[in-house]
Amino acid sequence: MLVLAALLEVAGFLFAINYVYLSAPSNGQALVLSDLISLGNNQQIHDATFRTEDARITGDYCSVPLKNSFCIGDSKPFFTDNLPSDLETPTLIGVLQQNGATVQVDPQPAKSVLRFVTQFVLPLVFLATLFGIIFLAKSGQGSISDIVGFGQIGRRKKKRLSLSTEVNFSNVAGADEAVTELREVRDYLLDPKRYQAFGAQPPKGVLLFGPPGCGKTLLARAVAGESGVPFFSVSGAEFVESLVGVGAARVRDLFRQARMVAPAIIFIDEIDAVGRRRGGGTGGSDEREQTLNQMLVAMDGFEVTSGIVVMGATNRPDILDPALLRPGRFDRHVTLEEPDRNGREAILELHARDKPLAADVDLEYVARRTPGFTGADLANVINEAALLALREEHAEIRMPQLTEAIQRVLHGPRRRGRLMTTEERKRLAYHESGHALVAAALGRLSEVQRVSVIARGRGMGQTIVSTEADRVLLTRGELEDQITVALGGTAAEEIRFGEPSTSAEDDIEKVSEIARQMVGRYGMSANMGALRFIGRDSDVFLGGEATGMVPISAETMQSFDTEVKRLVDAAKQRALDVLVYHQEHLERIAERLEELETLEGTELEMMLAPVRPEMNFVSAGVPIKPGGNGTGDVFSTTPAD
């Protein structure tokens, strides 16, 4: 503070010098240049001084013309700022001298030097001193003093880095296998001598990988909380900088901090940001590769007995460098997947234990309604239900709020701004009813959970068809059923209105993808054989689908497209046959859906109960009724399998 006060005093001193010593004299009458020339031609200018630094002419003029260069009248001072150009100044001086004026030119060398020092040198010294104070300051967050510790990881949060977390395994649900694998890490950190006496070496590194939202970070924090050791949590992006060598320095600093407080856990989230496979021709000065090399050396540089365990998390294990995955570095790979039904129920109970639930809330039913949800999704469902209960001023969370929360997570909140015409509403009701009826006719009655024509997010309606149990393997027949159900909406529109609408956009996308995967990935085509035509994309996230085509000939590609079209056309005809067979039921369900907007639960089961689950239908031709004009809007129908 004293230095800053001194700098402010220096700044005030510079201002005073500029104001007092460097300002040009301004006593007398201000004359414009034309007036000065006129007075000079009238021989009224007695004396004039051209001040170079001030860019000003000062002097005295006489009220009457001079006589023999003497003023016989009143003499008055003047100054002029509107100076002529450098080429015209000698001419002005000559005019004044010819008319009897005494003219002088003052270059003002002292003022020139003083102006240079005060307006250029001293301000630079002032700024350099000020920035030096900021750079060298050792306290205060957000200061540029961070450049002094540019190679230090977490330099702004050192205290938080060394604290142990309060999360433990009781805060984790739905990942029993992963918890079992990580208990050994906890036991080693609690009692490393037990492992040494037995001659067993615990894992030096544990890599957690799985789709986003499955609890990788939560598990790492739980291990630290169970063992009670310091938990160093950093992101892989914190090591990547544009300056070469900074990332490597931060890696060294991180392991140095961990050694000082060992036993400890180093957790690197999104490790693929720094651990991506080396190569690509970027040269030896690539910052990311240097950082990765330093991390490999650091993980080899500490003994098992040092009590340091490195944990990493990523959803891109396919792009990690092989040297990072070998034994001795990340010894153990723990896979996290979307929880099954029992796991989802446990996660729901975990997140609902501190929230007021009504007595009729059935979390097992909610778990069955949420296949494919991750732990983060389920936590969001409970939170959305709590927010809805507060919005509706209920004292407890009830089943309607949980059901609505599932829909909000799946499809987004209701959209009330888009008003459909009567024709659009009827078409949408038939479309969604077609999905539900085809699913019931194919023996999937128990899987039809909800049919709605309420707009949500980008979609205009939803038919939710999900399996009772979480399936790992799907047969060709089951995939064909999925295609048929997805095309049930378009088939229903063609039967009732004579033509399809743009409502089938998402259905067509889903159908095309399933058919392509059946032919090109799973070898489920008798015509194409058990060959793979779709390669695995190295840039796809874990849990995504591979879509890139392998190199094939033009003839094979044409056969591939023909087979995909054959599968889709066969499913479309199958859906038409089903709906023609059950056309009366289709009319009844669509009318009821148009009236109520949503069908689910017992009422939906009663509406679909008369549908006969037969696999073969005799096609008698598709009766096309007039009246359809295909004016439906784009919307989303997303069966969740």
XYZ file of C-alpha atoms in Angstrom:
641
model
C 0.000 0.000 0.000
C 2.875 2.380 0.759
C 4.403 1.732 -2.642
C 1.063 2.363 -4.307
C 0.657 5.635 -2.407
C 4.146 6.690 -3.512
C 3.257 5.917 -7.108
C 0.130 8.055 -6.829
C 2.250 10.923 -5.494
C 4.623 10.558 -8.422
C 1.668 10.661 -10.806
C 0.439 13.870 -9.167
C 3.929 15.345 -9.438
C 4.051 14.584 -13.157
C 0.677 16.216 -13.629
C 1.837 19.342 -11.769
C 4.987 19.607 -13.907
C 2.978 19.349 -17.093
C 0.475 21.922 -15.878
C 2.872 24.492 -14.391
C 6.144 24.221 -16.302
C 5.152 22.865 -19.657
C 2.034 24.883 -20.324
C 2.465 27.718 -22.837
C 2.093 31.346 -21.664
C -1.344 32.706 -22.464
C -1.239 36.332 -21.255
C -2.575 39.011 -23.571
C -5.114 39.017 -26.367
C -5.678 35.861 -28.393
C -5.301 36.590 -32.099
C -6.045 34.321 -34.969
C -3.413 33.992 -37.672
C -5.326 36.176 -40.148
C -5.490 39.012 -37.590
C -1.765 38.665 -36.947
C -0.971 38.931 -40.672
C -3.310 41.929 -41.037
C -1.653 43.741 -38.125
C 1.767 42.912 -39.547
C 0.878 44.388 -42.957
C -0.379 47.529 -41.154
C 3.002 47.777 -39.373
C 1.395 47.372 -35.957
C 3.386 44.341 -34.713
C 6.160 45.656 -32.460
C 7.811 42.330 -31.586
C 7.004 38.630 -32.057
C 8.594 35.458 -30.645
C 8.033 32.062 -32.324
C 8.080 29.439 -29.530
C 8.779 26.049 -31.160
C 7.812 23.689 -28.300
C 4.730 25.634 -27.307
C 3.630 25.966 -30.955
C 2.677 29.560 -30.172
C 3.579 33.108 -31.240
C 3.762 35.723 -28.465
C 4.616 39.399 -28.557
C 3.251 42.961 -28.479
C 1.324 44.992 -31.018
C 0.714 48.719 -31.201
C -2.667 50.404 -31.432
C -1.311 52.602 -34.249
C 1.269 51.899 -36.966
C 4.909 51.944 -35.903
C 7.134 54.897 -36.676
C 10.763 53.972 -37.192
C 10.121 50.623 -35.444
C 8.861 52.420 -32.345
C 5.318 52.271 -30.946
C 3.956 55.758 -30.397
C 0.581 54.485 -29.213
C -0.602 51.893 -26.691
C 1.349 48.589 -26.674
C -0.686 45.433 -25.962
C 0.510 41.774 -25.543
C -0.898 39.019 -27.789
C -0.544 35.287 -28.516
C -1.491 33.194 -31.519
C -1.949 29.408 -31.623
C -3.042 28.949 -35.216
C 0.463 28.639 -36.593
C 1.208 28.333 -40.297
C 2.900 25.298 -41.779
C 6.671 24.904 -41.623
C 6.895 26.068 -45.254
C 4.846 29.213 -44.603
C 6.528 30.216 -41.331
C 9.650 31.788 -42.973
C 7.351 33.854 -45.233
C 5.419 35.131 -42.190
C 8.657 36.011 -40.416
C 9.854 37.939 -43.510
C 6.559 39.881 -43.731
C 6.767 40.884 -40.060
C 10.399 41.973 -40.312
C 9.762 44.021 -43.476
C 7.049 45.919 -41.618
C 9.299 46.917 -38.716
C 8.650 44.097 -36.249
C 11.397 42.542 -34.143
C 11.119 38.775 -34.691
C 12.792 36.009 -32.643
C 12.652 32.215 -32.856
C 12.933 30.356 -29.517
C 13.480 26.554 -29.955
C 13.009 26.075 -26.167
C 15.551 23.206 -25.771
C 15.098 22.903 -21.989
C 11.347 22.568 -22.297
C 11.846 19.997 -25.081
C 13.958 17.801 -22.836
C 11.614 18.237 -19.877
C 8.593 17.379 -22.011
C 10.274 14.185 -23.288
C 11.163 13.098 -19.749
C 7.816 13.874 -18.127
C 5.523 12.720 -20.922
C 7.406 9.639 -22.143
C 10.179 8.388 -19.854
C 8.566 8.882 -16.447
C 5.170 7.403 -17.456
C 6.961 4.301 -18.739
C 8.834 4.004 -15.461
C 5.570 4.492 -13.579
C 3.760 1.775 -15.563
C 6.694 -0.624 -15.310
C 6.793 -0.150 -11.550
C 3.038 -0.610 -11.223
C 3.022 -3.844 -13.277
C 6.035 -5.061 -11.368
C 4.129 -4.676 -8.110
C 1.169 -6.604 -9.537
C 3.371 -9.353 -10.948
C 5.338 -9.829 -7.771
C 2.418 -9.618 -5.357
C 2.244 -12.780 -3.265
C -1.315 -12.475 -1.990
C -4.754 -12.029 -3.424
C -6.656 -14.229 -5.847
C -6.935 -13.265 -9.466
C -3.703 -11.244 -9.467
C -1.207 -11.541 -12.267
C 1.157 -12.964 -9.654
C -0.098 -16.288 -10.934
C 2.504 -16.005 -13.679
C 5.144 -16.453 -10.979
C 3.534 -19.854 -10.323
C 2.512 -20.567 -13.912
C 3.810 -24.092 -13.627
C 1.915 -24.833 -10.419
C -1.285 -26.855 -10.649
C -4.230 -25.444 -8.714
C -2.264 -22.393 -7.607
C -5.516 -20.599 -6.822
C -7.042 -23.438 -4.790
C -4.219 -25.163 -2.967
C -6.230 -25.398 0.231
C -9.117 -27.119 -1.514
C -6.784 -29.530 -3.262
C -5.434 -30.987 -0.056
C -8.753 -31.516 1.710
C -10.325 -34.958 1.955
C -13.879 -35.346 0.715
C -16.882 -36.155 2.906
C -18.460 -38.416 0.275
C -18.259 -42.173 0.918
C -19.613 -45.407 -0.536
C -22.979 -44.868 1.145
C -23.509 -41.990 -1.298
C -23.037 -44.324 -4.273
C -25.778 -46.584 -5.621
C -26.291 -48.631 -8.737
C -22.576 -49.392 -9.241
C -21.935 -52.363 -6.972
C -19.301 -53.964 -9.200
C -17.298 -50.741 -9.402
C -17.504 -50.244 -5.633
C -16.178 -53.767 -5.095
C -13.176 -53.051 -7.317
C -12.441 -49.780 -5.554
C -12.643 -51.153 -2.021
C -9.149 -52.564 -2.493
C -7.849 -49.062 -3.147
C -9.472 -47.877 0.063
C -8.061 -50.809 2.046
C -4.569 -50.171 0.676
C -4.670 -46.488 1.629
C -5.892 -47.363 5.115
C -3.361 -50.149 5.749
C -0.551 -50.333 3.128
C 1.633 -52.532 5.377
C -0.918 -55.332 5.155
C -0.348 -55.548 1.409
C 3.420 -55.337 1.800
C 3.463 -58.214 4.287
C 1.425 -60.341 1.916
C 3.651 -59.511 -1.040
C 0.736 -58.117 -3.049
C 0.965 -54.881 -4.980
C -2.171 -52.759 -5.048
C -3.018 -50.850 -8.225
C -1.027 -47.671 -8.736
C -3.655 -46.267 -11.047
C -7.363 -46.828 -11.588
C -9.080 -45.715 -14.787
C -12.838 -45.150 -14.626
C -14.597 -45.000 -17.951
C -18.214 -44.974 -18.971
C -20.886 -42.727 -20.507
C -21.355 -39.234 -19.051
C -23.398 -39.042 -15.860
C -22.641 -42.556 -14.547
C -20.812 -41.375 -11.415
C -17.092 -41.559 -12.220
C -16.199 -38.430 -10.261
C -18.525 -39.422 -7.424
C -16.797 -42.800 -7.072
C -13.358 -41.196 -6.940
C -14.495 -38.836 -4.206
C -16.098 -41.729 -2.336
C -12.790 -43.647 -2.306
C -11.054 -40.604 -0.832
C -13.819 -40.135 1.731
C -13.716 -43.797 2.785
C -9.941 -43.765 3.204
C -9.770 -40.300 4.766
C -6.779 -39.190 2.673
C -6.227 -35.897 0.835
C -7.974 -35.747 -2.507
C -6.320 -33.852 -5.353
C -8.997 -33.279 -7.987
C -7.897 -31.653 -11.231
C -9.124 -31.597 -14.804
C -7.082 -32.789 -17.739
C -7.636 -29.422 -19.403
C -5.719 -27.689 -16.576
C -2.489 -29.205 -17.865
C -2.921 -27.967 -21.429
C -1.509 -24.531 -22.161
C -0.246 -22.775 -25.264
C 3.199 -22.331 -23.731
C 5.385 -25.383 -24.200
C 6.548 -26.861 -20.916
C 3.843 -25.398 -18.686
C 1.764 -28.589 -18.645
C 4.778 -30.740 -17.772
C 5.678 -28.335 -14.961
C 2.171 -28.597 -13.562
C 2.341 -32.380 -13.617
C 5.575 -32.269 -11.609
C 4.061 -29.795 -9.172
C 0.929 -31.934 -8.708
C 2.882 -35.073 -7.837
C 5.189 -33.025 -5.602
C 2.195 -31.779 -3.618
C 0.807 -35.314 -3.367
C 4.112 -36.691 -2.046
C 4.166 -34.046 0.671
C 0.843 -35.260 2.134
C 0.920 -38.962 1.110
C -1.018 -41.193 1.320
C -3.243 -39.333 -1.101
C -5.409 -39.717 -4.184
C -4.781 -37.829 -7.399
C -7.933 -37.686 -9.495
C -7.651 -36.441 -13.095
C -11.070 -35.873 -14.598
C -11.468 -35.984 -18.396
C -7.971 -37.420 -18.672
C -8.386 -37.789 -22.440
C -7.685 -34.029 -22.736
C -4.046 -34.714 -21.857
C -3.745 -38.470 -22.437
C -4.737 -38.617 -26.106
C -2.749 -41.024 -28.254
C 0.567 -39.516 -29.351
C 1.453 -38.950 -32.980
C 0.049 -36.919 -35.820
C 3.171 -35.202 -37.056
C 2.948 -32.090 -34.859
C 6.643 -32.183 -34.022
C 8.626 -32.601 -30.829
C 7.539 -29.248 -29.401
C 3.902 -30.248 -29.043
C 2.782 -29.123 -25.609
C 0.231 -31.904 -25.091
C 2.730 -34.648 -25.915
C 5.304 -33.174 -23.537
C 2.676 -33.056 -20.809
C 1.714 -36.681 -21.455
C 5.361 -37.762 -21.419
C 5.856 -36.074 -18.065
C 2.743 -37.786 -16.687
C 4.031 -41.186 -17.838
C 7.370 -40.538 -16.145
C 5.669 -39.288 -12.973
C 3.477 -42.391 -12.693
C 6.551 -44.573 -13.092
C 8.536 -42.495 -10.652
C 6.798 -43.325 -7.390
C 6.823 -46.624 -5.566
C 3.747 -48.537 -4.553
C 4.728 -47.968 -0.938
C 4.542 -44.196 -1.383
C 0.786 -44.278 -0.780
C -0.211 -42.364 -3.904
C -3.023 -43.679 -6.088
C -3.802 -42.003 -9.390
C -7.411 -42.180 -10.589
C -8.539 -41.041 -14.007
C -11.979 -40.671 -15.579
C -12.963 -40.485 -19.221
C -15.680 -41.466 -21.652
C -13.141 -41.756 -24.469
C -10.945 -44.767 -23.545
C -10.423 -45.600 -27.217
C -8.253 -42.516 -27.821
C -5.990 -42.845 -24.764
C -2.312 -43.544 -25.354
C -1.435 -47.249 -24.887
C 1.512 -46.342 -22.661
C -0.921 -44.764 -20.231
C -3.043 -47.911 -20.025
C -0.327 -50.490 -19.479
C 0.199 -52.244 -16.098
C 2.332 -50.160 -13.790
C 0.428 -47.005 -14.610
C -3.313 -47.529 -14.829
C -3.375 -51.125 -13.635
C -7.113 -51.409 -13.156
C -9.857 -50.416 -15.569
C -13.302 -50.037 -14.049
C -16.237 -49.777 -16.431
C -19.348 -47.867 -15.403
C -22.555 -48.347 -17.373
C -26.124 -47.186 -17.146
C -27.655 -48.838 -14.068
C -30.158 -51.663 -14.417
C -33.637 -51.511 -12.908
C -32.496 -52.446 -9.399
C -29.662 -49.966 -9.637
C -31.990 -47.215 -10.782
C -34.314 -47.911 -7.875
C -31.391 -47.701 -5.431
C -30.260 -44.410 -6.987
C -33.759 -42.981 -6.767
C -33.987 -43.964 -3.095
C -30.607 -42.359 -2.482
C -31.619 -39.026 -3.982
C -35.104 -39.099 -2.466
C -34.116 -39.882 1.112
C -33.929 -36.211 2.138
C -37.082 -35.173 0.249
C -40.715 -35.461 1.378
C -42.364 -38.268 -0.610
C -46.052 -39.058 -0.542
C -47.120 -42.492 0.693
C -48.296 -43.561 -2.767
C -44.928 -42.898 -4.453
C -43.619 -46.090 -6.061
C -39.934 -45.703 -6.879
C -39.846 -49.221 -8.313
C -42.403 -48.104 -10.902
C -40.330 -45.002 -11.650
C -37.261 -47.224 -12.101
C -39.147 -49.346 -14.643
C -40.175 -46.199 -16.495
C -36.609 -44.931 -16.853
C -34.528 -47.482 -18.793
C -31.251 -46.058 -20.061
C -31.198 -43.259 -17.472
C -27.866 -42.551 -15.814
C -27.413 -41.561 -12.205
C -27.319 -37.894 -13.203
C -30.588 -38.293 -15.117
C -32.277 -39.937 -12.137
C -31.049 -37.230 -9.792
C -32.516 -34.712 -12.218
C -35.858 -36.560 -12.204
C -36.098 -36.316 -8.397
C -35.050 -32.681 -8.439
C -37.526 -31.760 -11.190
C -40.292 -33.512 -9.250
C -39.399 -31.496 -6.135
C -39.468 -28.256 -8.140
C -42.850 -29.158 -9.620
C -44.238 -29.932 -6.159
C -43.054 -26.543 -4.917
C -44.501 -24.827 -7.983
C -47.879 -26.466 -7.363
C -47.612 -25.729 -3.599
C -47.778 -29.355 -2.468
C -46.313 -30.434 0.839
C -45.040 -33.703 -0.645
C -43.749 -35.092 -3.915
C -46.459 -37.205 -5.534
C -46.539 -39.613 -8.443
C -47.952 -37.060 -10.953
C -44.929 -34.859 -10.311
C -42.539 -37.797 -10.782
C -44.292 -38.829 -14.007
C -44.130 -35.290 -15.332
C -40.471 -35.040 -14.282
C -39.630 -38.130 -16.358
C -41.238 -36.522 -19.387
C -39.384 -33.265 -18.788
C -36.051 -35.074 -18.655
C -36.865 -37.161 -21.741
C -38.524 -34.597 -23.987
C -38.354 -31.231 -22.233
C -41.117 -29.088 -20.691
C -44.516 -28.627 -22.245
C -44.816 -26.115 -25.056
C -48.028 -24.144 -24.832
C -47.263 -21.460 -27.403
C -47.833 -23.692 -30.479
C -51.543 -24.075 -31.194
C -52.489 -26.891 -33.572
C -55.445 -26.835 -35.871
C -58.203 -29.424 -35.489
C -56.886 -31.343 -38.496
C -53.325 -31.360 -37.133
C -54.503 -32.523 -33.742
C -56.509 -35.376 -35.257
C -53.612 -36.420 -37.481
C -51.240 -36.400 -34.520
C -53.657 -38.518 -32.461
C -53.806 -41.147 -35.199
C -50.047 -41.076 -35.602
C -49.337 -41.740 -31.927
C -52.166 -44.274 -31.663
C -50.630 -46.162 -34.586
C -47.361 -46.538 -32.685
C -49.112 -47.860 -29.587
C -51.468 -50.225 -31.413
C -48.700 -51.797 -33.524
C -46.583 -52.325 -30.397
C -49.498 -54.046 -28.636
C -50.258 -56.215 -31.682
C -46.629 -57.385 -31.787
C -46.849 -58.697 -28.231
C -45.395 -55.635 -26.523
C -48.554 -54.491 -24.765
C -46.911 -54.340 -21.345
C -44.158 -52.125 -22.746
C -46.473 -49.356 -23.992
C -46.268 -46.865 -21.128
C -47.586 -43.560 -22.378
C -49.169 -41.995 -25.470
C -49.464 -38.226 -25.638
C -50.182 -35.437 -28.106
C -48.822 -32.743 -25.780
C -45.961 -30.782 -27.338
C -42.674 -30.990 -25.456
C -39.340 -29.523 -26.432
C -38.970 -29.883 -30.191
C -41.540 -32.665 -30.427
C -45.281 -32.500 -30.932
C -46.171 -35.885 -29.462
C -44.676 -38.951 -27.801
C -45.297 -42.664 -27.643
C -43.095 -44.293 -25.043
C -42.452 -47.976 -25.600
C -39.816 -49.503 -23.334
C -38.834 -53.010 -22.343
C -39.796 -54.397 -18.957
C -36.277 -55.602 -18.298
C -33.017 -54.036 -19.410
C -31.906 -55.908 -22.469
C -28.277 -56.497 -23.364
C -28.815 -58.558 -26.524
C -31.491 -58.050 -29.156
C -32.519 -60.583 -31.767
C -33.255 -59.872 -35.412
C -36.958 -60.282 -34.785
C -36.887 -57.756 -31.950
C -35.083 -55.212 -34.099
C -37.611 -55.765 -36.874
C -40.364 -55.163 -34.312
C -38.729 -51.853 -33.373
C -38.749 -50.768 -37.019
C -42.371 -51.824 -37.413
C -43.469 -49.924 -34.291
C -41.588 -46.815 -35.423
C -43.386 -46.925 -38.788
C -46.784 -47.482 -37.163
C -47.434 -43.742 -36.968
C -46.864 -43.131 -40.674
C -48.936 -46.211 -41.543
C -51.829 -44.967 -39.428
C -51.784 -41.593 -41.197
C -51.835 -43.248 -44.620
C -54.778 -45.461 -43.656
C -56.827 -42.617 -42.149
C -55.827 -39.616 -44.266
C -54.464 -41.194 -47.440
C -50.939 -39.722 -47.166
C -48.187 -39.275 -44.591
C -47.020 -35.983 -43.097
C -43.798 -34.455 -41.816
C -44.592 -35.926 -38.410
C -42.504 -38.989 -39.294
C -39.164 -37.152 -39.374
C -37.723 -38.677 -36.200
C -39.327 -42.047 -36.966
C -37.582 -42.222 -40.337
C -34.260 -41.323 -38.736
C -34.638 -44.079 -36.133
C -35.784 -46.650 -38.681
C -32.940 -45.881 -41.078
C -30.342 -46.218 -38.339
C -31.681 -49.555 -37.052
C -31.898 -51.018 -40.561
C -28.373 -49.874 -41.425
C -27.003 -51.363 -38.231
C -28.789 -54.671 -38.871
C -27.299 -55.009 -42.356
C -23.906 -53.361 -41.934
C -22.949 -54.034 -38.335
C -24.714 -57.132 -37.032
C -24.803 -59.253 -40.200
C -28.565 -59.858 -39.946
C -29.168 -59.878 -43.683
C -29.428 -63.147 -45.595
C -28.620 -61.375 -48.858
C -25.535 -59.512 -47.610
C -24.254 -62.229 -45.307
C -22.390 -62.039 -42.013
C -20.132 -59.189 -43.099
C -19.493 -55.851 -41.470
C -19.857 -52.772 -43.648
C -20.017 -50.122 -40.923
C -16.705 -49.324 -39.259
C -16.174 -48.033 -35.762
C -15.600 -44.324 -35.620
C -12.645 -43.483 -33.362
C -14.207 -40.132 -32.479
C -17.466 -41.525 -31.159
C -18.166 -41.119 -27.445
C -18.505 -44.163 -25.264
C -22.071 -45.348 -25.538
C -22.531 -43.872 -29.014
C -22.964 -45.676 -32.293
C -20.480 -46.374 -35.049
C -21.670 -44.959 -38.356
C -18.681 -44.741 -40.675
C -18.725 -47.010 -43.727
C -15.736 -49.226 -44.439
C -14.279 -49.072 -47.976
C -16.566 -51.083 -50.249
C -17.250 -51.212 -53.967
C -20.054 -49.317 -55.674
C -21.889 -52.569 -56.414
C -21.714 -53.657 -52.770
C -22.900 -50.242 -51.654
C -25.872 -50.486 -53.976
C -26.705 -53.960 -52.622
C -26.358 -52.571 -49.088
C -28.829 -49.761 -49.784
C -31.214 -52.175 -51.493
C -31.199 -54.507 -48.485
C -31.779 -51.643 -46.046
C -34.724 -50.482 -48.129
C -36.102 -54.025 -48.263
C -36.102 -54.289 -44.471
C -37.840 -50.932 -44.077
C -40.434 -51.656 -46.771
C -41.251 -55.045 -45.242
C -41.724 -53.459 -41.813
C -43.893 -50.719 -43.307
C -46.158 -53.278 -44.972
C -46.322 -55.233 -41.742
C -47.439 -52.140 -39.846
C -50.099 -51.426 -42.487
C -51.420 -54.981 -42.233
C -51.607 -54.750 -38.440
C -53.516 -51.460 -38.515
C -55.915 -52.603 -41.225
C -56.643 -55.707 -39.156
C -57.324 -53.551 -36.074
C -58.748 -50.472 -37.810
C -61.730 -50.203 -35.456
C -59.434 -50.202 -32.435
C -57.264 -47.558 -34.125
C -60.273 -45.255 -34.555
C -61.371 -45.736 -30.951
C -57.909 -45.141 -29.442
C -57.244 -42.074 -31.616
C -60.578 -40.471 -30.675
C -59.923 -41.059 -26.986
C -56.393 -39.705 -27.254
C -57.593 -36.618 -29.089
C -60.053 -36.025 -26.264
C -57.745 -36.601 -23.271
C -54.376 -35.623 -24.829
C -52.583 -38.313 -22.779
C -53.234 -42.016 -22.232
C -51.230 -44.004 -19.706
C -51.542 -46.477 -16.887
C -54.702 -48.523 -16.433
C -56.731 -46.595 -18.993
C -54.134 -47.175 -21.705
C -53.986 -50.875 -20.880
C -57.781 -51.131 -21.137
C -57.784 -49.375 -24.504
C -55.134 -51.718 -25.911
C -56.364 -54.926 -24.248
C -58.681 -55.961 -27.142
C -55.763 -55.833 -29.610
C -54.814 -59.407 -30.553
C -51.066 -60.018 -30.387
C -50.802 -61.983 -33.629
C -47.594 -62.159 -35.622
C -49.084 -62.884 -39.084
C -51.783 -60.775 -40.636
C -53.513 -61.466 -43.937
C -53.119 -58.375 -46.072
C -56.379 -57.532 -47.801
C -55.143 -54.289 -49.259
C -54.957 -50.982 -47.483
C -58.193 -48.988 -47.693
C -57.326 -45.333 -48.231
C -59.917 -42.886 -47.021
C -60.107 -39.453 -48.595
C -59.581 -36.231 -46.692
C -55.882 -36.298 -45.871
C -53.757 -33.377 -46.970
C -50.468 -34.079 -45.135
C -50.398 -30.853 -43.123
C -48.873 -32.339 -39.991
C -46.000 -30.536 -38.310
C -42.530 -31.851 -37.555
C -42.464 -33.523 -34.180
C -40.657 -36.171 -32.208
C -41.830 -39.682 -31.475
C -39.205 -41.452 -29.440
C -39.759 -45.065 -28.430
C -37.272 -45.797 -25.657
C -35.957 -49.340 -25.917
